[in-house]
Short mmCIF file of C-alpha atoms (C1' of nucleotides) and ligand atoms in Angstrom, two decimals:
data_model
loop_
_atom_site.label_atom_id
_atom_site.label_comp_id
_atom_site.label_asym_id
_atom_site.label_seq_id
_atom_site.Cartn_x
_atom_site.Cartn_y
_atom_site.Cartn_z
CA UNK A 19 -175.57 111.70 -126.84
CA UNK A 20 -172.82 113.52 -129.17
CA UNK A 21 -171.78 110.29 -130.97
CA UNK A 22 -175.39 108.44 -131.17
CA UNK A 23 -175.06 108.74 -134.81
CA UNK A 24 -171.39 106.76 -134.67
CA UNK A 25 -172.76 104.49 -132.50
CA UNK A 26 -175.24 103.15 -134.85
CA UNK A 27 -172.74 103.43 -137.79
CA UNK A 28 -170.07 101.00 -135.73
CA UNK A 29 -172.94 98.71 -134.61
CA UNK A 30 -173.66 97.93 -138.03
CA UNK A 31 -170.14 97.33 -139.33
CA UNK A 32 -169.80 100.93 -141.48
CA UNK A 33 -167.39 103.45 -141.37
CA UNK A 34 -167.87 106.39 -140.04
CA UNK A 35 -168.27 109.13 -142.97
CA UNK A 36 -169.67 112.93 -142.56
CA UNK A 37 -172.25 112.03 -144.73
CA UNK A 38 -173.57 109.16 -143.51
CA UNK A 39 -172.79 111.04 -139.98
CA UNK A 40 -175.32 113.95 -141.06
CA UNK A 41 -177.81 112.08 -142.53
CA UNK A 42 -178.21 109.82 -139.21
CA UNK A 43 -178.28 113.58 -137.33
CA UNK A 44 -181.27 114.54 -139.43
CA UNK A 45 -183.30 111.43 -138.53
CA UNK A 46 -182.68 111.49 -135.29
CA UNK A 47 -183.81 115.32 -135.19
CA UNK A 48 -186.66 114.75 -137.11
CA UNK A 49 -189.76 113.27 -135.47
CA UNK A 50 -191.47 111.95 -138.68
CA UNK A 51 -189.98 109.82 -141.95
CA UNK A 52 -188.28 111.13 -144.44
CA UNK A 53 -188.15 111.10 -148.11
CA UNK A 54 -184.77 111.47 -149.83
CA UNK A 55 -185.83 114.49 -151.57
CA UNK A 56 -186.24 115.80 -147.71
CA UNK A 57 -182.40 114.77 -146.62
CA UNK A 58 -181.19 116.44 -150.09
CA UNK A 59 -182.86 119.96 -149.05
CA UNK A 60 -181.06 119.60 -145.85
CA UNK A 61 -177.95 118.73 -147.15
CA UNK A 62 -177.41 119.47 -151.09
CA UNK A 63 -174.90 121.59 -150.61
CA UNK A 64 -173.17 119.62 -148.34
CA UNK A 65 -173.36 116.47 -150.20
CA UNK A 66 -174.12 114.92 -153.42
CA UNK A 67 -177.47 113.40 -154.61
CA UNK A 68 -175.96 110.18 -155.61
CA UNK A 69 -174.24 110.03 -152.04
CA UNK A 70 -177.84 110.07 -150.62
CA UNK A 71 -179.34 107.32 -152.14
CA UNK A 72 -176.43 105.10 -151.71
CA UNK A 73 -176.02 106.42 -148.01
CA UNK A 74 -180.11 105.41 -147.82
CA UNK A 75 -179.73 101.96 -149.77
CA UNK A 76 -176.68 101.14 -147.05
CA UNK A 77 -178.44 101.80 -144.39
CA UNK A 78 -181.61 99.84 -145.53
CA UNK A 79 -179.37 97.07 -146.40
CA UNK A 80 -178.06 97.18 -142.61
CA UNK A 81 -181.17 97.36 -141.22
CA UNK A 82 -180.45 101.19 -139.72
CA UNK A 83 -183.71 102.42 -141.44
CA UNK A 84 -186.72 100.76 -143.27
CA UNK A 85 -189.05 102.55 -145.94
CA UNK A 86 -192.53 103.37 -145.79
CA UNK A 87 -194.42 102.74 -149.09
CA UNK A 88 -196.79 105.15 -150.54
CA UNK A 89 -199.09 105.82 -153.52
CA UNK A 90 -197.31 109.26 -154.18
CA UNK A 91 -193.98 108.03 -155.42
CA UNK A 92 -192.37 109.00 -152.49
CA UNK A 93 -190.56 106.08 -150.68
CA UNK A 94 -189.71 107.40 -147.40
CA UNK A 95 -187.53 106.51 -144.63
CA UNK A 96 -187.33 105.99 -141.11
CA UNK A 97 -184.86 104.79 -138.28
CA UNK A 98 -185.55 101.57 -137.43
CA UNK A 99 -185.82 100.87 -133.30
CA UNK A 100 -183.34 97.90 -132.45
CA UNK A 101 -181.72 95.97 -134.48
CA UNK A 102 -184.17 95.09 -137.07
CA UNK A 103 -182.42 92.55 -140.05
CA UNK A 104 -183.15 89.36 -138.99
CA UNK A 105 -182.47 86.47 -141.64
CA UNK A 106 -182.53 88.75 -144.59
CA UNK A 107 -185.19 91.22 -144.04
CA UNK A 108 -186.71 93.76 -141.87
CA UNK A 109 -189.24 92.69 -138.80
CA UNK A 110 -190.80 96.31 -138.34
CA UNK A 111 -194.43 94.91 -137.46
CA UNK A 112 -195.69 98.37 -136.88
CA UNK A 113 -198.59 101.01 -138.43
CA UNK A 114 -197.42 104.10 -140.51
CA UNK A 115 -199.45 106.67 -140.50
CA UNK A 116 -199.82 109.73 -143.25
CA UNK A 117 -201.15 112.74 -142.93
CA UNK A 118 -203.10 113.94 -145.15
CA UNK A 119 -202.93 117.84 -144.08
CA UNK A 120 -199.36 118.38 -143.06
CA UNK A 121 -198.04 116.02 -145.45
CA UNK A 122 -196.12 114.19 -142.57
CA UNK A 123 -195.26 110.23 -141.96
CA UNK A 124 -195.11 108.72 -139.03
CA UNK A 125 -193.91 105.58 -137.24
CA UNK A 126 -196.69 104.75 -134.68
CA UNK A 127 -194.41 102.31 -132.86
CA UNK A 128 -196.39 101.17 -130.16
CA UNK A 129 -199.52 99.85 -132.68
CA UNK A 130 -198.62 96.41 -133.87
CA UNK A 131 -200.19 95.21 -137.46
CA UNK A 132 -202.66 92.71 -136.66
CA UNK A 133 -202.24 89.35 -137.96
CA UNK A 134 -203.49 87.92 -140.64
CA UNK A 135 -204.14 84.71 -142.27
CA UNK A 136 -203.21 84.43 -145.88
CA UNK A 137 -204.53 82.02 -148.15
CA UNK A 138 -203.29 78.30 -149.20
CA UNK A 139 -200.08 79.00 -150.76
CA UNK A 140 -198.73 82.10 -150.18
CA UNK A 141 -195.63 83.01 -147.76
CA UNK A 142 -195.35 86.25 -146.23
CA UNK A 143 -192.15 87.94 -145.54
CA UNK A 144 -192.59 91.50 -144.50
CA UNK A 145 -195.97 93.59 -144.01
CA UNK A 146 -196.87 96.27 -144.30
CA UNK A 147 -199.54 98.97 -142.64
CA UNK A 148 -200.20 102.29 -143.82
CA UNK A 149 -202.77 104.70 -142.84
CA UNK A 150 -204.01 108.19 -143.60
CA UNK A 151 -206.10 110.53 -142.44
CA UNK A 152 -205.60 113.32 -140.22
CA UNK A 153 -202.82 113.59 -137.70
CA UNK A 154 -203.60 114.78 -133.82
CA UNK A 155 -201.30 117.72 -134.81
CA UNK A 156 -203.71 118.83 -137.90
CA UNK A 157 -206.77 117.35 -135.80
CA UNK B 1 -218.84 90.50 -172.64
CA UNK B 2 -217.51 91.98 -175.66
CA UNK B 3 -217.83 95.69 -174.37
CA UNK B 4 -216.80 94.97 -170.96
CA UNK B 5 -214.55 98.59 -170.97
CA UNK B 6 -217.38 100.69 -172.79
CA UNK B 7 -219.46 99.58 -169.83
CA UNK B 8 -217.69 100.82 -167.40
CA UNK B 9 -216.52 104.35 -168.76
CA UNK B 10 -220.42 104.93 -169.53
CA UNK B 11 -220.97 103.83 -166.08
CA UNK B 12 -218.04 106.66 -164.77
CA UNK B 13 -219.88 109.05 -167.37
CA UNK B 14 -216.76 109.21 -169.18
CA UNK B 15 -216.31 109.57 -172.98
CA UNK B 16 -215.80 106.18 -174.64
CA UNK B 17 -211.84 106.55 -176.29
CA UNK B 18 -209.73 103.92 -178.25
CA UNK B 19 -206.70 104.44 -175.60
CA UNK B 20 -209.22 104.28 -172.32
CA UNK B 21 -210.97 100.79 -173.88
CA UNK B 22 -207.13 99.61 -174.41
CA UNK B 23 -205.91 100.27 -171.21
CA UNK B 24 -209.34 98.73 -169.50
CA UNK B 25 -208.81 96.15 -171.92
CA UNK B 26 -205.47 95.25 -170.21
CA UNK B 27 -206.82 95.46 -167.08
CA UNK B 28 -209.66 93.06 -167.34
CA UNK B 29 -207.20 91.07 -169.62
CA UNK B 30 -204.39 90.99 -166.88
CA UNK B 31 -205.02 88.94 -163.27
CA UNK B 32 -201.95 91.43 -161.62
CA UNK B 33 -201.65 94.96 -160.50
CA UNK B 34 -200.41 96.84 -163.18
CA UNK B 35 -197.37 99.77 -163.10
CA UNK B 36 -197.35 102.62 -165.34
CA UNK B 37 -194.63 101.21 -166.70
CA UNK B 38 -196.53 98.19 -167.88
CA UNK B 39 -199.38 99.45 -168.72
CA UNK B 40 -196.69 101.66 -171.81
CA UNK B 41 -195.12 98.12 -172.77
CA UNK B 42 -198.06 97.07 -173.79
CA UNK B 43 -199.01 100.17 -175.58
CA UNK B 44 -196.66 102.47 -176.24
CA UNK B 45 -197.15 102.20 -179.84
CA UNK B 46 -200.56 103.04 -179.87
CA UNK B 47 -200.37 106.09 -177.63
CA UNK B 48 -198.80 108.57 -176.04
CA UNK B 49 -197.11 108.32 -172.58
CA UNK B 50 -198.96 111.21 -171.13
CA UNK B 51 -201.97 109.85 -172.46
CA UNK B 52 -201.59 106.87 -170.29
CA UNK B 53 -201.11 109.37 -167.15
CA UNK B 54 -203.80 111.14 -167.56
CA UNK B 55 -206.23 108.33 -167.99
CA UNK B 56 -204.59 106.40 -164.60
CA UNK B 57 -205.26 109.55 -163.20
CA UNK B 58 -209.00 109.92 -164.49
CA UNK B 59 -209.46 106.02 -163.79
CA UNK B 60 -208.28 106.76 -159.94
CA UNK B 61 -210.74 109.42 -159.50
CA UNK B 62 -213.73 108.35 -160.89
CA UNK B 63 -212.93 104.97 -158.84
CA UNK B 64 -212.18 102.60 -161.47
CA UNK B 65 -208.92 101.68 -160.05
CA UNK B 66 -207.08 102.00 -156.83
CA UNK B 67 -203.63 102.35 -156.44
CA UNK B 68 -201.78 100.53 -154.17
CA UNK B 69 -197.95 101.51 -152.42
CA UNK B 70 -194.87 100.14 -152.79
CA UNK B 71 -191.28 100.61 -151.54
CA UNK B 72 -189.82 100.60 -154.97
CA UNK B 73 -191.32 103.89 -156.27
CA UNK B 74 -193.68 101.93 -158.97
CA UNK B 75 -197.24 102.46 -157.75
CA UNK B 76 -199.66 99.78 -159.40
CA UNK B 77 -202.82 99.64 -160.46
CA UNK B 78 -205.65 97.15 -160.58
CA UNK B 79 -209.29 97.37 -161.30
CA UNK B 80 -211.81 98.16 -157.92
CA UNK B 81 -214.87 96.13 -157.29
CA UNK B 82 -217.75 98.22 -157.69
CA UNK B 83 -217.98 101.28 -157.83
CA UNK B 84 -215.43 102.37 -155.35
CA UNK B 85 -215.71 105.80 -154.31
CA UNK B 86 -217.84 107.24 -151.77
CA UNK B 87 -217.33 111.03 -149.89
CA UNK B 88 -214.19 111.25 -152.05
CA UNK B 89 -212.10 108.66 -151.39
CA UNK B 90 -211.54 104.97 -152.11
CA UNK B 91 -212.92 102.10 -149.91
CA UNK B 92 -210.87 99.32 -150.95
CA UNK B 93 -210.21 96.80 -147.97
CA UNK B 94 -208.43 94.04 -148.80
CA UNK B 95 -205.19 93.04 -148.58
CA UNK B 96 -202.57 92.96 -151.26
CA UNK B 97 -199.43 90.83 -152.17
CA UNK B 98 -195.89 91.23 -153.65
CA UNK B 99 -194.52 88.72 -154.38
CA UNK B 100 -190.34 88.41 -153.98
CA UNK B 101 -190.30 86.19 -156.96
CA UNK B 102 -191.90 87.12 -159.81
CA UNK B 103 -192.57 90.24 -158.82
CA UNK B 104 -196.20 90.15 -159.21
CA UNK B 105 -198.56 92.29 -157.46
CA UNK B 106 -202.59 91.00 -156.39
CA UNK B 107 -205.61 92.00 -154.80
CA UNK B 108 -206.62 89.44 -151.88
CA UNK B 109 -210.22 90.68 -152.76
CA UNK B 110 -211.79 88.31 -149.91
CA UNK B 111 -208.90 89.18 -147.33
CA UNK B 112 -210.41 92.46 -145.45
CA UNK B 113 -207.72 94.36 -143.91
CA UNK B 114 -208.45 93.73 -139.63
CA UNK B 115 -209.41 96.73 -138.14
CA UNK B 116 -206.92 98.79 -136.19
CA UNK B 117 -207.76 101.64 -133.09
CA UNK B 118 -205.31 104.63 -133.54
CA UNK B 119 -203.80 106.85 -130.91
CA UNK B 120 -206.12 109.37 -129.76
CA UNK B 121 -206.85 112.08 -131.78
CA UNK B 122 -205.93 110.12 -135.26
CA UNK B 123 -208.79 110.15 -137.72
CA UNK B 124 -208.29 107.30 -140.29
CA UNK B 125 -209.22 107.63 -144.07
CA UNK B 126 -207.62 105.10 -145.96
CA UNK B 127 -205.74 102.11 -145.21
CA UNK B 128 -203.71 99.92 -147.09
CA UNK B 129 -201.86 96.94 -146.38
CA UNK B 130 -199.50 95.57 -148.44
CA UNK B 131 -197.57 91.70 -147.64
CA UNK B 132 -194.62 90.35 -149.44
CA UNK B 133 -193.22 86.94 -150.16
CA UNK B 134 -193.58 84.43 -152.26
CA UNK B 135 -196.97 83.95 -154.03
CA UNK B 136 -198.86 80.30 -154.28
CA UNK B 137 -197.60 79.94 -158.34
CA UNK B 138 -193.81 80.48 -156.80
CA UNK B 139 -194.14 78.15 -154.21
"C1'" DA C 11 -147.11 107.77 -137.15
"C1'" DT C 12 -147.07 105.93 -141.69
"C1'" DA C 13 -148.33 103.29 -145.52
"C1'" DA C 14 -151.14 100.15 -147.99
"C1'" DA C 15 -155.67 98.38 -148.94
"C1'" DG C 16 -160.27 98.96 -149.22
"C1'" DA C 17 -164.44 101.73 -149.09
"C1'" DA C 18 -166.96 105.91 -149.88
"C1'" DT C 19 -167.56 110.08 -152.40
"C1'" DG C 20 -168.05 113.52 -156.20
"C1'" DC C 21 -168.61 114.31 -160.73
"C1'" DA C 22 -170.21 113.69 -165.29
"C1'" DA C 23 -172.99 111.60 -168.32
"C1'" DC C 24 -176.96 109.33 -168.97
"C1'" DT C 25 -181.73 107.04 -168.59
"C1'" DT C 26 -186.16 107.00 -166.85
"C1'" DT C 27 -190.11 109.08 -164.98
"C1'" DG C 28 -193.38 112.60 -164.53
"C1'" DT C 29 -195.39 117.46 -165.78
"C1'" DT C 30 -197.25 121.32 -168.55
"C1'" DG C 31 -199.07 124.19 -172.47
"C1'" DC C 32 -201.04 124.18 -176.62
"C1'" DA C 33 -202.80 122.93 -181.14
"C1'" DA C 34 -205.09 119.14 -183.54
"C1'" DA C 35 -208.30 115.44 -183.32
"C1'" DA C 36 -212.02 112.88 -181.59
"C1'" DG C 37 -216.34 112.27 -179.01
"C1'" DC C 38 -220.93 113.87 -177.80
"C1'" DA C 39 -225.29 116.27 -177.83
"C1'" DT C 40 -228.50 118.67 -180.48
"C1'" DA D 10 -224.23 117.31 -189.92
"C1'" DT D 11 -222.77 121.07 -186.79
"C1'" DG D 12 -220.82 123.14 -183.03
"C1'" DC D 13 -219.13 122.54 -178.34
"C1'" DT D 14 -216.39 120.06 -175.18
"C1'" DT D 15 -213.15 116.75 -173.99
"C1'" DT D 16 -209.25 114.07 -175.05
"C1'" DT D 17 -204.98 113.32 -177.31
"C1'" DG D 18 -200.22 113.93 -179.20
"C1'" DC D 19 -196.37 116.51 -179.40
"C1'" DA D 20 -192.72 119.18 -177.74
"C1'" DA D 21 -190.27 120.96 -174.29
"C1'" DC D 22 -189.09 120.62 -169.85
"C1'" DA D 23 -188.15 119.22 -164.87
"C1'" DA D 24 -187.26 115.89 -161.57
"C1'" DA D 25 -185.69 111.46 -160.12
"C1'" DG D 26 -182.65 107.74 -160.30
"C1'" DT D 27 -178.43 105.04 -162.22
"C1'" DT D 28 -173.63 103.99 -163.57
"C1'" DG D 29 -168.52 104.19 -164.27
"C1'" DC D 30 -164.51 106.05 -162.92
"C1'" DA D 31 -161.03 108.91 -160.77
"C1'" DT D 32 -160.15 111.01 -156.31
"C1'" DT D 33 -160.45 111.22 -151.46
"C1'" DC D 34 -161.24 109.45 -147.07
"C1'" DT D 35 -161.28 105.39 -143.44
"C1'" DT D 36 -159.56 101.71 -141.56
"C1'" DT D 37 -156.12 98.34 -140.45
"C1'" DA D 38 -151.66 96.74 -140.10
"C1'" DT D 39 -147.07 97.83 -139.57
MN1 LIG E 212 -191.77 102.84 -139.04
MN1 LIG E 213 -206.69 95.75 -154.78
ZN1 LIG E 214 -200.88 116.33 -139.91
ZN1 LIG E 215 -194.84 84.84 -157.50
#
DNA sequence: ATAAAGAATGCAACTTTGTTGCAAAAGCAT
DNA sequence: ATGCTTTTGCAACAAAGTTGCATTCTTTAT
């Protein structure tokens, strides 16, 4: 599992940088989403801030992680299972979860957003599900 | 309906001001979710920056407004039902919708978010769910 | 293995967004 | 009207995000 991270880079068509090679490393270490401010304290030194967030907007783009929205102004980011751009846009159909102790996001893969009907009119493209509370770590 | 804002600030037992009425004022006046951001467009003249901060901030807590997430680091606002707040924390259920378009965000006050069972040992406080696409106006 | 073409990175400069302390002003209760 | 309390504006700052451009690194073709 040495070259997971290169794997996912050559799936999607992108060369294979340090950066973008260590940023993949610390998602795949890291059990919970990230924000970019996380990645940058694990990497300043090794990389620039501006290599981050276009490292992050690539890998949105190429469907190698989606973000999690929030009410605290911190987007954050998580690897995305298979390959998940279909036509355009994501298909994540799962819950999120947020701690409200530790602080920590989650991907709760295996709990599907419900359905939903919207009213006359309207499209929907993505959805999204986020929940918080405590965590069974915190519990 | 003339002192629609006074109202509800008297109802929060908070001090009637010319910058809260203003930025109820937009509120009631606007049928979106509002950002920071626009919220300042529309009075930046008239006051302060911070100002408008600190009363977003006062509006969430006294549960005149609930905030609702977003993957492009602007958190909106829109005006709750009643009053809101209960054991701390918002109870806002509905559903809300971005759309790609024109960018607008709304409450879907009658759609109730469908109730989801978390993992074991999860204990949910809030939930928000949050749809994009195109709105009935873009269609 | 080398060279050329294309893509990614670092850096600098900048804009926008959000925070904090404090003095002045405004609101509220008596 | 007076004094007390809360809110506001200002200034200074910190953090977050963006952009253009020159340099470096990857990839692809020779
Ligand atoms: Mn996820
Ligand atoms: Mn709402
Ligand atoms: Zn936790
Ligand atoms: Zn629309």
């Amino acid at each position: 599992m040495k070259k997971q991270g290169e794997e996912i880079l050559k799936n999607s068509a992108l060369s294979v940088t340090a950066g973008r090679k260590r940023i993949l490393d610390i998602f795949l270490a890291s059990g919970n989403a990230l924000a970019h401010q996380d990645i940058e304290m694990q990497c300043a030194e090794q990389f620039d801030r501006v290599t981050i967030y276009r490292t992050l907007q690539t890998f949105l783009e190429k469907g190698i992680i989606h973000n999690i929205p929030s009410t605290d102004n911190m987007v954050r980011y998580a690897l995305c299972n298979d390959n998940c751009i279909t036509s355009g846009h994501h298909h994540d159909n799962h819950v999120h979860f947020k701690c409200d102790d530790c602080g920590k996001t989650v991907c709760l893969d295996d709990l599907v957003i419900p359905a939903i009907k919207l009213p006359q009119g309207y499209t929907m493209k993505e959805i999204n599900m986020v929940v918080s509370g405590v965590c069974k770590t915190c519990k």
